[in-house]
Coordinates of C-alpha atoms in Angstrom, one line a residue:
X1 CA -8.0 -4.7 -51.7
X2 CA -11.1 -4.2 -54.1
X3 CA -9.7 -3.0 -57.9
X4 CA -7.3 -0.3 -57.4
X5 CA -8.3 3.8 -58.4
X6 CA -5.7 5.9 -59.9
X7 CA -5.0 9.5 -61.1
X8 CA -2.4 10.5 -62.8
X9 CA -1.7 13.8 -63.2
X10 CA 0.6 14.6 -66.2
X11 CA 0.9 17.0 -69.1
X12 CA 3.1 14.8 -71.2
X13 CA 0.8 12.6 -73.9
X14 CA 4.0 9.8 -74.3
X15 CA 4.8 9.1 -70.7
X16 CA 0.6 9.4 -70.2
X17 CA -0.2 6.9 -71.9
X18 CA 2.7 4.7 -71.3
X19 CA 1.8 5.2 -67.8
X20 CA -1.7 4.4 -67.9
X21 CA -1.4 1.1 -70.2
X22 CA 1.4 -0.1 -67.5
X23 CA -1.2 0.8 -64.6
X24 CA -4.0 -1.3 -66.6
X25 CA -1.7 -4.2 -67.7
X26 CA -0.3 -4.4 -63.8
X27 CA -3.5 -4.1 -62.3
X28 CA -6.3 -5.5 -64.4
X29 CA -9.7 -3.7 -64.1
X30 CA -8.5 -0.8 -62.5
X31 CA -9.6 2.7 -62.7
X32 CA -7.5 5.3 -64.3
X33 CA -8.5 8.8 -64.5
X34 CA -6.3 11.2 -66.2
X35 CA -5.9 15.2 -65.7
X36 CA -3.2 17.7 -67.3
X37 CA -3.1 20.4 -64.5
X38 CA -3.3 20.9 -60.7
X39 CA -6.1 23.0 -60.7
X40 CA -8.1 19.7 -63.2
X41 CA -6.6 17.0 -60.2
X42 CA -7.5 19.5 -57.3
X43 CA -11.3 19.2 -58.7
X44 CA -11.9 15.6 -59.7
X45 CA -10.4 14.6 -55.9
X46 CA -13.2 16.8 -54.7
X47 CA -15.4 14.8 -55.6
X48 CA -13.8 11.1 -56.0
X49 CA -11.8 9.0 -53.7
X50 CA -8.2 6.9 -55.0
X51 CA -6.1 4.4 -53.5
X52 CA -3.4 6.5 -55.4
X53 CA -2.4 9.7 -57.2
X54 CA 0.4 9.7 -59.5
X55 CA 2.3 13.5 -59.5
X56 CA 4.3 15.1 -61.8
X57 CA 5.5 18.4 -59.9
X58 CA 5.8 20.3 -63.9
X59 CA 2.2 20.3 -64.9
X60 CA 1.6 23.6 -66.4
X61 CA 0.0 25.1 -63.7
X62 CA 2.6 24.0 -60.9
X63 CA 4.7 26.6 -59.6
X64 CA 7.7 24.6 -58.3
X65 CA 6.1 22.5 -55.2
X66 CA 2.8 24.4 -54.8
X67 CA 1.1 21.9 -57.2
X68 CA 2.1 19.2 -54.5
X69 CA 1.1 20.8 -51.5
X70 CA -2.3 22.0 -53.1
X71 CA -3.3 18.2 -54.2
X72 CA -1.5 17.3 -50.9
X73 CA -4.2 19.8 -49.1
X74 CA -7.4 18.5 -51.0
X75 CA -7.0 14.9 -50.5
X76 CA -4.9 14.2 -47.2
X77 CA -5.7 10.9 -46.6
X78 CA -5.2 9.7 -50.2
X79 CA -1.5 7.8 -51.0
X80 CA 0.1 10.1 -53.3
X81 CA 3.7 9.3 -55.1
X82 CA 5.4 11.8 -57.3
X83 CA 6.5 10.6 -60.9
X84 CA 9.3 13.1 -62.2
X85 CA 12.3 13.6 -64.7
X86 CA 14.0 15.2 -62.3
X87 CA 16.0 13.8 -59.7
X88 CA 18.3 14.0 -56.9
X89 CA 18.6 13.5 -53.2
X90 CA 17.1 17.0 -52.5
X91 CA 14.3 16.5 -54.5
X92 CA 13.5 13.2 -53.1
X93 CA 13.8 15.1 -49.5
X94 CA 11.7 18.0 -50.5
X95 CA 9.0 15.9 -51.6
X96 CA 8.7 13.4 -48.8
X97 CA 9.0 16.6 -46.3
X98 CA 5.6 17.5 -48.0
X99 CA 3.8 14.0 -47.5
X100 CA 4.7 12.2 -50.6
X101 CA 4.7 8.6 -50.0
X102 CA 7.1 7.6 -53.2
X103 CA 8.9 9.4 -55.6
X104 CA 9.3 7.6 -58.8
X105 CA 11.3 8.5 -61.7
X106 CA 10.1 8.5 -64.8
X107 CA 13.6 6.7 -66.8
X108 CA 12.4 3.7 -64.8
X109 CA 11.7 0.4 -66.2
X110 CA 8.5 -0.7 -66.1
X111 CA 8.7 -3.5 -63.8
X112 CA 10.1 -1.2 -61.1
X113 CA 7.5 1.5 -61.6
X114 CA 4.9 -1.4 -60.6
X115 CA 6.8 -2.2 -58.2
X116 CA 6.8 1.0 -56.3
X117 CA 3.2 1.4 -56.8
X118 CA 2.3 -1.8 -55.2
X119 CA 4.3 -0.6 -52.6
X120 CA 2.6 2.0 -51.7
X121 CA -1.1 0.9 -51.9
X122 CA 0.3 -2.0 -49.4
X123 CA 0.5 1.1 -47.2
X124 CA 4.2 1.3 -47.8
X125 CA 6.9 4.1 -48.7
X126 CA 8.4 3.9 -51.9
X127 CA 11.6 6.5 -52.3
X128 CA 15.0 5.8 -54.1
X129 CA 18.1 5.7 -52.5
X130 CA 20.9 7.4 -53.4
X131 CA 20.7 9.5 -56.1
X132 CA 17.6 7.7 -57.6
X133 CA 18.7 7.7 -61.3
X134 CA 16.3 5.5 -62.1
X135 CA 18.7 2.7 -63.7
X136 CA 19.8 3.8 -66.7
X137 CA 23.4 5.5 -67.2
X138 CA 23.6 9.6 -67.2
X139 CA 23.6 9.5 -70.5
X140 CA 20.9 7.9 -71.5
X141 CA 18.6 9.8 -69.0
X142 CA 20.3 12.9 -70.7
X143 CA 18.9 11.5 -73.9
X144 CA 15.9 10.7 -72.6
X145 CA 15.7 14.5 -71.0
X146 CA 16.1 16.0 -74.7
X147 CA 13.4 13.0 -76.4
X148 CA 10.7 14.7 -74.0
X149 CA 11.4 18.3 -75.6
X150 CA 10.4 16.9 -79.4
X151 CA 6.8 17.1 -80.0
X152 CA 4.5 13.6 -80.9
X153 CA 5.0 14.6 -84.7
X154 CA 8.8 15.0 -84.6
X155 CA 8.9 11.6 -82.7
X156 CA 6.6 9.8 -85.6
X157 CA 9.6 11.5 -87.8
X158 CA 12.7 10.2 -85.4
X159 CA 11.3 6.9 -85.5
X160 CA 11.3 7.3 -89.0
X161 CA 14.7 8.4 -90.1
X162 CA 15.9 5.6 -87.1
X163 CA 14.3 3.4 -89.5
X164 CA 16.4 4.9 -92.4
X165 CA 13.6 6.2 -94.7
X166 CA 14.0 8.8 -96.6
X167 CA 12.4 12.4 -96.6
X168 CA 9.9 11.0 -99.4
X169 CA 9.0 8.3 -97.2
X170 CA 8.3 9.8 -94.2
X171 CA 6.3 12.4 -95.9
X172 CA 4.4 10.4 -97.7
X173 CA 3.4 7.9 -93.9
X174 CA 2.8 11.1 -92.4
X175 CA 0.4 12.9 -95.3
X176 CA 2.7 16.0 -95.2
X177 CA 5.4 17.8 -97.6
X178 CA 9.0 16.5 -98.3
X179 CA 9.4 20.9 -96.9
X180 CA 7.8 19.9 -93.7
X181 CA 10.3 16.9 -92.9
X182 CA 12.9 18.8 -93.5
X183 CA 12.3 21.6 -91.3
X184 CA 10.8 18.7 -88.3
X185 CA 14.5 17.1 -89.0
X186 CA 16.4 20.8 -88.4
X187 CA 14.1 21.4 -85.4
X188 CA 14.6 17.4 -84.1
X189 CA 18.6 17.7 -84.6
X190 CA 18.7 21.4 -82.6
X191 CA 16.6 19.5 -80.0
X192 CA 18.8 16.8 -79.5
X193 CA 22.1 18.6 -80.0
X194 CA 23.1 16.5 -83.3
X195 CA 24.3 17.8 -86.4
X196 CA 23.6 14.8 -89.1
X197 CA 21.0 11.2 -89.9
X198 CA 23.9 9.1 -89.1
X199 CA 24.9 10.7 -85.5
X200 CA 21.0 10.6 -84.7
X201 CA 20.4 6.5 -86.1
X202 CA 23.9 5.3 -84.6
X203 CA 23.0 7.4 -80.8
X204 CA 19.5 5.8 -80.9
X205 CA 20.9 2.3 -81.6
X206 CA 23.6 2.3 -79.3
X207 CA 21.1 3.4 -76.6
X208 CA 18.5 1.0 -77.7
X209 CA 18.8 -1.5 -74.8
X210 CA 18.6 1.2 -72.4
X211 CA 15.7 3.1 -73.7
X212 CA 13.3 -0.1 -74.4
X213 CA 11.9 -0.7 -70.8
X214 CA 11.3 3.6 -70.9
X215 CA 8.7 5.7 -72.6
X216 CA 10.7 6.2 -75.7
X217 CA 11.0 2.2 -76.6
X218 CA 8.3 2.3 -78.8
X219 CA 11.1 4.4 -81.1
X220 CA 11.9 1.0 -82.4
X221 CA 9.0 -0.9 -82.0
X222 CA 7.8 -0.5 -86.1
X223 CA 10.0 -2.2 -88.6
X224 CA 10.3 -1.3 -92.4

């Protein structure tokens, strides 16, 4: 096979990118394009060919499998896998019914996201078995549910307070008020269901292992 085409089709800037840089360090020189909504994938395959699009059924404008079918409709020939943070065997079921050739979820590591891909441009199938949680412990994927809810600012601020800094800190790395922290920490906590610094730093450590080979390991990745 010549370099391989992608499009993703994501609404969440994290996993996006995470995504992408995996794609382009798994399969040098590739093309990735990138759209947020059905209606923005439904367009660009109208007018380009991929050897794969990458799904996530809760783009903005999906309305609970429609978004599949449509891209499903406009580009029939073209592999398609669906990359989701939801799971279960009904899900996986629904999805291949539809003409989905993988379902990957996104609490996977790395490694087996590439995997699954390669898969499938081989001409393959790619879909979990069981209840496809992805290999991390309910827990963690729990965690992992609630991280996507906090917006890129309030992550910049986790990070931060997993780093212990203190509100004057982070304020001053982030060029806003001591005020502003404050009210990103209440907002982060409510998110997250935790109540204090400690019970946020000693969850994210414990989990640290887990959560380095998904979107949220670059939580630790900065030191001091």
């Amino acid at each position: 096979m010549a370099v391989p085409s992608f499009l993703i089709v994501d609404d969440h800037p994290l996993f996006l990118e995470a995504l992408q840089s995996a794609i382009e360090a798994g399969f040098p020189g590739a093309r990735v394009d990138v759209t947020e909504t059905i209606q923005g994938a439904c367009k660009v395959l109208a007018g380009k060919k991929f050897n794969l699009v990458l799904l996530d059924l809760k783009v903005p404008d999906a309305n609970g499998y429609d978004g599949l079918q449509q891209v499903r409709a406009t580009a029939k020939k073209t592999p398609l896998a669906v990359i989701s943070a939801m799971t279960g065997p009904e899900i996986v079921n629904k999805v291949k019914a539809l003409g989905a050739d993988g379902f990957i979820t996104k609490s996977q590591p790395r490694k087996d996201i590439l995997a699954s891909v390669a898969t499938i441009l081989n001409g393959g199938n790619s879909f979990p078995s069981g209840t496809g949680d992805g290999g991390v412990s309910g827990e963690v994927q729990e965690l992992i549910e609630k991280l996507r809810q906090l917006t890129p600012q309030q992550l910049k601020v986790l990070t931060r307070v997993c780093e212990a800094k203190l509100n004057k800190q982070i304020a001053y790395e982030l060029g806003i008020t001591e005020t502003t922290i404050k009210a990103h920490i209440t907002l982060i906590f409510k998110k997250l269901g935790m109540h204090s610094r400690t019970q946020a730093v000693l969850t994210m450590q414990r989990m640290k292992s887990e959560l380095a080979d998904t979107e949220f390991g670059g939580l630790f990745a900065a030191e001091g």
